[in-house]
Short mmCIF file of C-alpha atoms in Angstrom, two decimals:
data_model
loop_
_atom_site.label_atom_id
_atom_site.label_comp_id
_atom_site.label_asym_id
_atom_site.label_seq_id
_atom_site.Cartn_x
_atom_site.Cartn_y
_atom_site.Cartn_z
CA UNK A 133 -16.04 72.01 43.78
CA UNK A 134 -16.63 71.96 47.54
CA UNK A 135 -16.46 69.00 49.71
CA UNK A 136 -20.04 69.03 50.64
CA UNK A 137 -21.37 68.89 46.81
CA UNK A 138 -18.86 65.74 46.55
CA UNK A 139 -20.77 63.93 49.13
CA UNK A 140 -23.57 60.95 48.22
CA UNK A 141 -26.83 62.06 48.77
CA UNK A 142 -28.63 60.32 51.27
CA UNK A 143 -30.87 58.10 49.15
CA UNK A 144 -28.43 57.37 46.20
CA UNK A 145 -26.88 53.58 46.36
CA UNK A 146 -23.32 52.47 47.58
CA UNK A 147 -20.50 52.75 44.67
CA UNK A 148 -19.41 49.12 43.33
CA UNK A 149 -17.04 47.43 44.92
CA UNK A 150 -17.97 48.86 48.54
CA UNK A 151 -17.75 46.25 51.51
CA UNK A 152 -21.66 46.44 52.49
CA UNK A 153 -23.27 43.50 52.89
CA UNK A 154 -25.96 44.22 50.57
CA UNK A 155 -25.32 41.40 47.93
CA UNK A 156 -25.20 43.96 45.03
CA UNK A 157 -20.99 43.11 44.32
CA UNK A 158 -19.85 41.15 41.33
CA UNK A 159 -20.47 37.44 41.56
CA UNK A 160 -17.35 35.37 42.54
CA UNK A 161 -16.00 33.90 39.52
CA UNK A 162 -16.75 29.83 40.84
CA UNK A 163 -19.71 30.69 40.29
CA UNK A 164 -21.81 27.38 39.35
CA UNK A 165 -23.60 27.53 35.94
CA UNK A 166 -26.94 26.27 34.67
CA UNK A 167 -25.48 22.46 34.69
CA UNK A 168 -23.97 22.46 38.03
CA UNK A 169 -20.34 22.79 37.33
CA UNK A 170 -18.30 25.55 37.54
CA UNK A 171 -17.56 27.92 34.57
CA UNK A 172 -18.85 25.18 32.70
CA UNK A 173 -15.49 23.60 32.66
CA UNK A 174 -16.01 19.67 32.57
CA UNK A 175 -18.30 20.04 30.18
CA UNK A 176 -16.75 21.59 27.85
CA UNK A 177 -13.87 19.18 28.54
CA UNK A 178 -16.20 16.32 27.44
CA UNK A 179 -17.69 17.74 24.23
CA UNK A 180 -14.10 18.26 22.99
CA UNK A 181 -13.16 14.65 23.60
CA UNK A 182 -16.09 12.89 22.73
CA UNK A 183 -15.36 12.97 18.98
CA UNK A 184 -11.44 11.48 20.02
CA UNK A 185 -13.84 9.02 22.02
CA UNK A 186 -15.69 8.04 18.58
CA UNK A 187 -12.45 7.91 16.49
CA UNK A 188 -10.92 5.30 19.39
CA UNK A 189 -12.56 2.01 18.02
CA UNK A 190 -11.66 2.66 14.65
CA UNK A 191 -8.32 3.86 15.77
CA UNK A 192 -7.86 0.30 17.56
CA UNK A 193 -8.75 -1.65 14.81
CA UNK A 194 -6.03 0.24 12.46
CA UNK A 195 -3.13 -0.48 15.37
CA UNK A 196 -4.05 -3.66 15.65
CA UNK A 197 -4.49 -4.65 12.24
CA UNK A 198 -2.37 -2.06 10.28
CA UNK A 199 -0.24 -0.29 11.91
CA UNK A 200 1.44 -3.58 13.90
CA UNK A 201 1.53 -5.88 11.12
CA UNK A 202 2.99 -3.22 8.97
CA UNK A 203 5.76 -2.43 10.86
CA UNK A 204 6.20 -6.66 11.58
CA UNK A 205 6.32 -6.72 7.48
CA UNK A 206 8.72 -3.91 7.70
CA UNK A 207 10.78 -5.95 10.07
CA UNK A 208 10.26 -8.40 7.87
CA UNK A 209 11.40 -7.19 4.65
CA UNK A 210 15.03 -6.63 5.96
CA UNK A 211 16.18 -10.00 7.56
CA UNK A 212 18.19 -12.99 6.10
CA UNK A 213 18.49 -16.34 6.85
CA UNK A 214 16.22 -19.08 6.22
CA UNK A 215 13.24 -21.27 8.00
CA UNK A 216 15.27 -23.99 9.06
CA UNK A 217 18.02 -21.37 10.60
CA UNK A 218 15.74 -19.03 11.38
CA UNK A 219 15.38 -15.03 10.21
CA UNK A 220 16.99 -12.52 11.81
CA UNK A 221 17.09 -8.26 11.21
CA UNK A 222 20.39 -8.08 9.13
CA UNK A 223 18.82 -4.85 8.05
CA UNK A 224 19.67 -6.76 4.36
CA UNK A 225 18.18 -4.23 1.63
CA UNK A 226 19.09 -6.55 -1.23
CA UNK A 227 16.51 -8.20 -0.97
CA UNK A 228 14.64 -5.10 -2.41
CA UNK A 229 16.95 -4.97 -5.43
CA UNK A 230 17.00 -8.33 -5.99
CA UNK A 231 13.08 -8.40 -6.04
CA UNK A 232 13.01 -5.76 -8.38
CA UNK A 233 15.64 -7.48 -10.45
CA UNK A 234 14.11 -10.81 -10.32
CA UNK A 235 10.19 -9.85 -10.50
CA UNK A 236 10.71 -6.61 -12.66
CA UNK A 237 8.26 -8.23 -15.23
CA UNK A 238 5.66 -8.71 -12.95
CA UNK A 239 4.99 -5.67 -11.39
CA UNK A 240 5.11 -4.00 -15.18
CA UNK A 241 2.40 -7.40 -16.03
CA UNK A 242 0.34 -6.04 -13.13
CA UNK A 243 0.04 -2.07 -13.43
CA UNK A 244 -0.94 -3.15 -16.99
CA UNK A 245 -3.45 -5.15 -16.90
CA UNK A 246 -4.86 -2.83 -13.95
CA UNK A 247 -4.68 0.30 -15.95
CA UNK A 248 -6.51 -1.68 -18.87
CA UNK A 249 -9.36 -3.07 -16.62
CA UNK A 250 -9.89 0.35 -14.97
CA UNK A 251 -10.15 1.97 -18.62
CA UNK A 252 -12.01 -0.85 -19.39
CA UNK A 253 -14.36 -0.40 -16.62
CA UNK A 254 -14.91 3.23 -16.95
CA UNK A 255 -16.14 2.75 -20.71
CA UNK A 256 -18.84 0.18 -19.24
CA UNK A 257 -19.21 1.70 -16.28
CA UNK A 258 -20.33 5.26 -16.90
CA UNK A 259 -23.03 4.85 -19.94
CA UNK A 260 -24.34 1.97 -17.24
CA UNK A 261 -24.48 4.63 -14.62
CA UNK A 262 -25.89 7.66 -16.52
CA UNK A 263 -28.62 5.71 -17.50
CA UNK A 264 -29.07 4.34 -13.67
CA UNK A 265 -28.90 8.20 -12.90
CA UNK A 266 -31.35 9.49 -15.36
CA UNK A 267 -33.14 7.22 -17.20
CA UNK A 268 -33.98 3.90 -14.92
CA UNK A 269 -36.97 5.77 -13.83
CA UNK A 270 -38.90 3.21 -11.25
CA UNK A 271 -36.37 0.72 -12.68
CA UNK A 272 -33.57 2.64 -10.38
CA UNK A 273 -33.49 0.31 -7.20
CA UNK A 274 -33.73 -2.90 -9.73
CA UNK A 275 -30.57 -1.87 -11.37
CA UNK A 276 -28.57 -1.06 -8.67
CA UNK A 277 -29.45 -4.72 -7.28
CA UNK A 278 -28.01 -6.15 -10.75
CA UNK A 279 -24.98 -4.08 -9.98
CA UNK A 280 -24.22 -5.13 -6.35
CA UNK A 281 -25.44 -8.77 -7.51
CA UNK A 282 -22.28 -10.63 -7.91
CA UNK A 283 -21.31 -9.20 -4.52
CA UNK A 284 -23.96 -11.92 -2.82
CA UNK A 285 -21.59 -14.99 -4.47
CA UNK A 286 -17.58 -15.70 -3.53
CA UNK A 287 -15.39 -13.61 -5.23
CA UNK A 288 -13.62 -17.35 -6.36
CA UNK A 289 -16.70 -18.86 -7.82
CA UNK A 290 -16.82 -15.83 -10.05
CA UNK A 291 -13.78 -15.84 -11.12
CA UNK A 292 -14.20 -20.24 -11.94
CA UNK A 293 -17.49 -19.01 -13.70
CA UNK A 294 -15.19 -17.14 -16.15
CA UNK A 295 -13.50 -19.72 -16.46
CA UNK A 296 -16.60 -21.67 -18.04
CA UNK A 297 -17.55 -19.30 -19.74
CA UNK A 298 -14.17 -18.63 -22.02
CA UNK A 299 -13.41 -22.06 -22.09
CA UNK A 300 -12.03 -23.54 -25.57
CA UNK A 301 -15.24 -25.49 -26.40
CA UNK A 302 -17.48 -22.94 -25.11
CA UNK A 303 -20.08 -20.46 -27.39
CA UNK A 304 -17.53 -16.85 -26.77
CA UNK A 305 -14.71 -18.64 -28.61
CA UNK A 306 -16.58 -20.37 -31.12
CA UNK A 307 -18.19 -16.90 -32.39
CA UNK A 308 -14.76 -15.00 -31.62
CA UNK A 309 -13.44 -17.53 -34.03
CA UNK A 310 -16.01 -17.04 -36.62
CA UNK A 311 -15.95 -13.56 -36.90
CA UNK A 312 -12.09 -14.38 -37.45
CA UNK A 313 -11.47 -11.24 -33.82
CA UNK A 314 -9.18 -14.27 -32.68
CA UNK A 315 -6.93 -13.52 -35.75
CA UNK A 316 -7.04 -9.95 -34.75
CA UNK A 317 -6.36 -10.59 -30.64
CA UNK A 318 -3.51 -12.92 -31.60
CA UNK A 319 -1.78 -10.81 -33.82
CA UNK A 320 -1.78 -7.94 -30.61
CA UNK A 321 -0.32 -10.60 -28.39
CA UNK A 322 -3.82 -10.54 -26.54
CA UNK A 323 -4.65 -14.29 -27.19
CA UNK A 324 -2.96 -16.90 -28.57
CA UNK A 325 -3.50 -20.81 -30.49
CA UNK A 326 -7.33 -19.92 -31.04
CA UNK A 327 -8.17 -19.46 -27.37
CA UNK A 328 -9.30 -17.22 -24.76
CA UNK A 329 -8.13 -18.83 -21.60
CA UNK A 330 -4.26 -19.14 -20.40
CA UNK A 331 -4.13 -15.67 -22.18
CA UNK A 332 -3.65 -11.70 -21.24
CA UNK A 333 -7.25 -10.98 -22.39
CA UNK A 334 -8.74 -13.52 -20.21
CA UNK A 335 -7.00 -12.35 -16.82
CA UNK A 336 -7.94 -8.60 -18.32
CA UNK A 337 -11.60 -9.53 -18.55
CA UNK A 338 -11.60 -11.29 -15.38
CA UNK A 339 -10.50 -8.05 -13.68
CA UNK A 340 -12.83 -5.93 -15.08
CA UNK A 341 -16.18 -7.95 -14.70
CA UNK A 342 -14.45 -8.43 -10.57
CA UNK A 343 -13.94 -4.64 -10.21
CA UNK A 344 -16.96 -3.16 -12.26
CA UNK A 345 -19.49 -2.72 -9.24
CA UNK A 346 -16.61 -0.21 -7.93
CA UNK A 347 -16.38 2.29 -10.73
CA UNK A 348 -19.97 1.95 -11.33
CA UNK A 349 -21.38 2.57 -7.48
CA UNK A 350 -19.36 6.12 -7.01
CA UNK A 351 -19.86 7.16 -10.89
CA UNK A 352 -23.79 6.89 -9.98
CA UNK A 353 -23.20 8.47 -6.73
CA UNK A 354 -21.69 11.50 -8.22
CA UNK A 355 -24.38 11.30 -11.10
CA UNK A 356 -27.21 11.44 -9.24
CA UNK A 357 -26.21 14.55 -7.23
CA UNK A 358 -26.27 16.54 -10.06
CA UNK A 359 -28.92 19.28 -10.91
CA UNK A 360 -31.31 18.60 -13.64
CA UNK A 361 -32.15 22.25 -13.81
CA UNK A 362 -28.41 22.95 -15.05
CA UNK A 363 -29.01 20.72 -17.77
CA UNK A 364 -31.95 22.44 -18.41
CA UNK A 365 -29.79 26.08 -18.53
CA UNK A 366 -27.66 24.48 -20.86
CA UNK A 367 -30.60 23.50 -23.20
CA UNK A 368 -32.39 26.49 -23.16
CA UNK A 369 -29.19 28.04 -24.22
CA UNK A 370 -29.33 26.18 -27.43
CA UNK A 371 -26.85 23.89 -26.57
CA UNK A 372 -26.43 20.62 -28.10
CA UNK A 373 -26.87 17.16 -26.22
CA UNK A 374 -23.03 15.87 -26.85
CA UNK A 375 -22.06 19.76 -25.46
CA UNK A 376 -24.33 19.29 -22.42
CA UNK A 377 -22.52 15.90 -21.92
CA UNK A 378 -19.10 17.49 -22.62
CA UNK A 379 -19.52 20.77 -20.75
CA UNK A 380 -22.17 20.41 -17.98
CA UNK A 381 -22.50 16.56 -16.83
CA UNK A 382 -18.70 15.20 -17.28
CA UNK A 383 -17.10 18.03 -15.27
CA UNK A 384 -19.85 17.56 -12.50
CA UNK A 385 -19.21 14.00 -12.58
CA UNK A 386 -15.38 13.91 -11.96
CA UNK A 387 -15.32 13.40 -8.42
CA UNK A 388 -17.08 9.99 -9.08
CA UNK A 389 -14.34 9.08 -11.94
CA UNK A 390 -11.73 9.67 -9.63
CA UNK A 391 -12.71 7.74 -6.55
CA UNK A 392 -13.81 4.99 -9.18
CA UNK A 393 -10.76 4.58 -10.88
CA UNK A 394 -8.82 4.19 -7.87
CA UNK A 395 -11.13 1.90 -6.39
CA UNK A 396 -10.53 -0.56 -9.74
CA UNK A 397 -6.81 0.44 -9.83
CA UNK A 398 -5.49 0.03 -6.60
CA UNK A 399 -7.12 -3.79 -5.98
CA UNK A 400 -6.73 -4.44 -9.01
CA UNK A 401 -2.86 -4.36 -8.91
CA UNK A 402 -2.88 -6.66 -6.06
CA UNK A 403 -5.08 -9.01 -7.09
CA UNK A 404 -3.87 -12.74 -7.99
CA UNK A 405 -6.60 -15.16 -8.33
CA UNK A 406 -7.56 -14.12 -12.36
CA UNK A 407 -4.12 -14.37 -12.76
CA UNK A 408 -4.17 -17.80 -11.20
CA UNK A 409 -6.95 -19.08 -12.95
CA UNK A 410 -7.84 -17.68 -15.79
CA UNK A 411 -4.09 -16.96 -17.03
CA UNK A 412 -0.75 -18.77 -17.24
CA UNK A 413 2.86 -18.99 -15.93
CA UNK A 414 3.27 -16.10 -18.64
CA UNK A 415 0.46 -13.93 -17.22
CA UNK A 416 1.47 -14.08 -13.28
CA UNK A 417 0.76 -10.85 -11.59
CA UNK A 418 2.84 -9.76 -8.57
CA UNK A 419 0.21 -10.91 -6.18
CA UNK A 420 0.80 -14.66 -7.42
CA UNK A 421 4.80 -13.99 -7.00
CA UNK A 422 3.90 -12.82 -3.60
CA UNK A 423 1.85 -15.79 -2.93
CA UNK A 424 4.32 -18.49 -4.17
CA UNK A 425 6.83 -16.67 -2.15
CA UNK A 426 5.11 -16.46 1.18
CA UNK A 427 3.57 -20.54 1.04
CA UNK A 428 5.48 -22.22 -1.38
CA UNK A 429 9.14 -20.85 -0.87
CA UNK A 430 8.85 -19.91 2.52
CA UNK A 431 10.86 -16.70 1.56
CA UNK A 432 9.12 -14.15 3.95
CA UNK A 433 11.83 -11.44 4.03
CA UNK A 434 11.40 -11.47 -0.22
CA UNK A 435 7.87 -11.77 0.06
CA UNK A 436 7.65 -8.50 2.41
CA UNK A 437 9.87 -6.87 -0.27
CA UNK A 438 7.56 -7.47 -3.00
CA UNK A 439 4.61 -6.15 -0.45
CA UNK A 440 6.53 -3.03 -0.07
CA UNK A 441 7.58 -2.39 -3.24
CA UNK A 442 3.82 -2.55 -4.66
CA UNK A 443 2.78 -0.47 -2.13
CA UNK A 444 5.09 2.25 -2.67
CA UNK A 445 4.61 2.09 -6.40
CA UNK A 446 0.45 2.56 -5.77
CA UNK A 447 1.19 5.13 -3.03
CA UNK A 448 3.57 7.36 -5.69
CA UNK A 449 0.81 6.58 -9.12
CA UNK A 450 -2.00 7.49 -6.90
CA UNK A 451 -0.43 10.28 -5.52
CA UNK A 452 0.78 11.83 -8.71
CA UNK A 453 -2.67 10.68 -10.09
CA UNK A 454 -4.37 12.98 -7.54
CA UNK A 455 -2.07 16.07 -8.20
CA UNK A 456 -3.30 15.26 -11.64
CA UNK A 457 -6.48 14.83 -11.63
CA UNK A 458 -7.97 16.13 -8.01
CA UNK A 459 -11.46 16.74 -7.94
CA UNK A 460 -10.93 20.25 -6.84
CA UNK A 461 -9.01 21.02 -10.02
CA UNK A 462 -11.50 19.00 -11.93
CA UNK A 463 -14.80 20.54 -10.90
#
């Protein structure tokens, strides 16, 4: 090819990239865009930190009142010494053993008469909640105010109401003892000298009537989601109501039995005031050894043993418990 057929022709336009001043180059890359920054940078910036900005309040209020008084407990749990002295970080982990040791009973006394009261409340609770779910009808929102009822009144005056109401004179024991179920309850170790109060049975039915709104709230949750044309499959396949139950609705509703159970459980091991007052010296939880220790002993570093040692015991059920029985396996 000859040089004159490689020249431009008159009319055509400059190549890209050519130094004339007619504007048509590529933009300079600070350009400003639509919002008035450049490349959109800040921005950008800001919607990835607003969501850390949302998080900070909640954040704050775990430091402050989690994360700080845990590690103070922590602290805690590993001095010696007494009030009058003073404690001091001896780093003394005897005091774990020798909780253990001395209180072995009543950690055993509490993850039992948790694990009862959340079996307990999961027989109650579901049938309560399917029937919320799929049969109230317009009586729906009326039943789910009965349920969150005893929520409006302190959780100590229900507890003294129990108290009333299994008293020795009082109408339960008097039919309990003529249907002769006393005999029965007494011969399990349940009750004991024709009586309901002072005994396991009472602190057991204490917890469960305390913890039932929480296994009944998320098993309705999880029931209501569910699709009533799938039930409907399952029927026009000829099955039976018990298999539609056993096959369709109690896999579906497994998410809700797991975050209710561990909403009864996990409070439930902690808890010390039906121990208190509906029980006796025999029936003491942990929470009520914890109690004495921290007010009536004045034994903090053995106190914030006990703490620790309940919460590592919940930590390692409910984690095994989730490996278990996760919802994703479940569903």
């Amino acid at each position: 090819m000859t040089a004159s057929t490689a020249q431009a022709s008159p009319g055509a336009p400059p190549p890209s990239g050519s130094g004339s001043g007619s504007g048509s180059g590529p933009e300079p890359s600070g350009a400003a865009e639509p919002d008035g920054t450049k490349g959109g940078t800040p921005a950008r910036s800001r919607r990835r930190l607003t969501p850390y900005w949302l998080l900070l309040p909640a954040g704050l209020w775990l430091a402050v009142f989690f994360v700080a008084p845990f590690f103070y407990q922590a602290s805690t749990s590993v001095q010696s010494g007494s009030l009058e002295e003073g404690f001091r970080v001896t780093w003394h982990f005897a005091n774990y053993t020798d909780a253990l040791a001395v209180y072995g009973p009543h950690f055993v006394r509490s993850f039992l008469y948790a694990a009862t009261a959340t079996l307990l409340c999961l027989l109650v609770g579901y049938p309560l909640a399917y029937m919320i779910a799929f049969r109230a009808g317009r009586w729906r929102g009326v039943l789910l105010v009965m349920v969150i009822a005893p929520f409006f009144t302190s959780f100590l005056i229900r507890t003294l109401a129990w108290k009333t109401i299994l008293s020795d004179a009082g109408p339960v024991v008097g039919v309990l003892k003529f249907v002769h179920v006393l005999d029965f309850t007494s011969q399990l170790g349940l009750t004991g000298d024709d009586r309901l109060l002072a005994t396991p049975l009472a602190v057991v039915c204490g917890l469960t009537y305390n913890f039932l709104p929480f296994m009944i709230l998320p098993l309705y949750s999880s029931l209501e989601r569910i699709d009533q044309s799938l039930h409907e499959a399952a029927r026009d396949l000829y099955a039976k109501p018990a298999t539609v139950f056993r096959k369709v609705t109690f896999p579906l509703s497994l998410p809700g039995v797991v975050a209710g159970t561990l909403l009864t459980f996990i409070p439930a091991s902690g808890d010390y005031i039906n121990a208190q007052l509906l029980g006796s010296p025999n029936t003491q939880m942990v929470g009520n050894a914890i109690q004495k220790q921290f007010l009536n002993v004045l034994d903090y570093p053995a106190a914030a043993a006990m703490s620790f040692i309940l919460m590592a015991i919940i930590l390692i059920v409910v984690s095994v418990y989730m490996r278990k029985a996760g919802t994703e396996e479940l569903v």
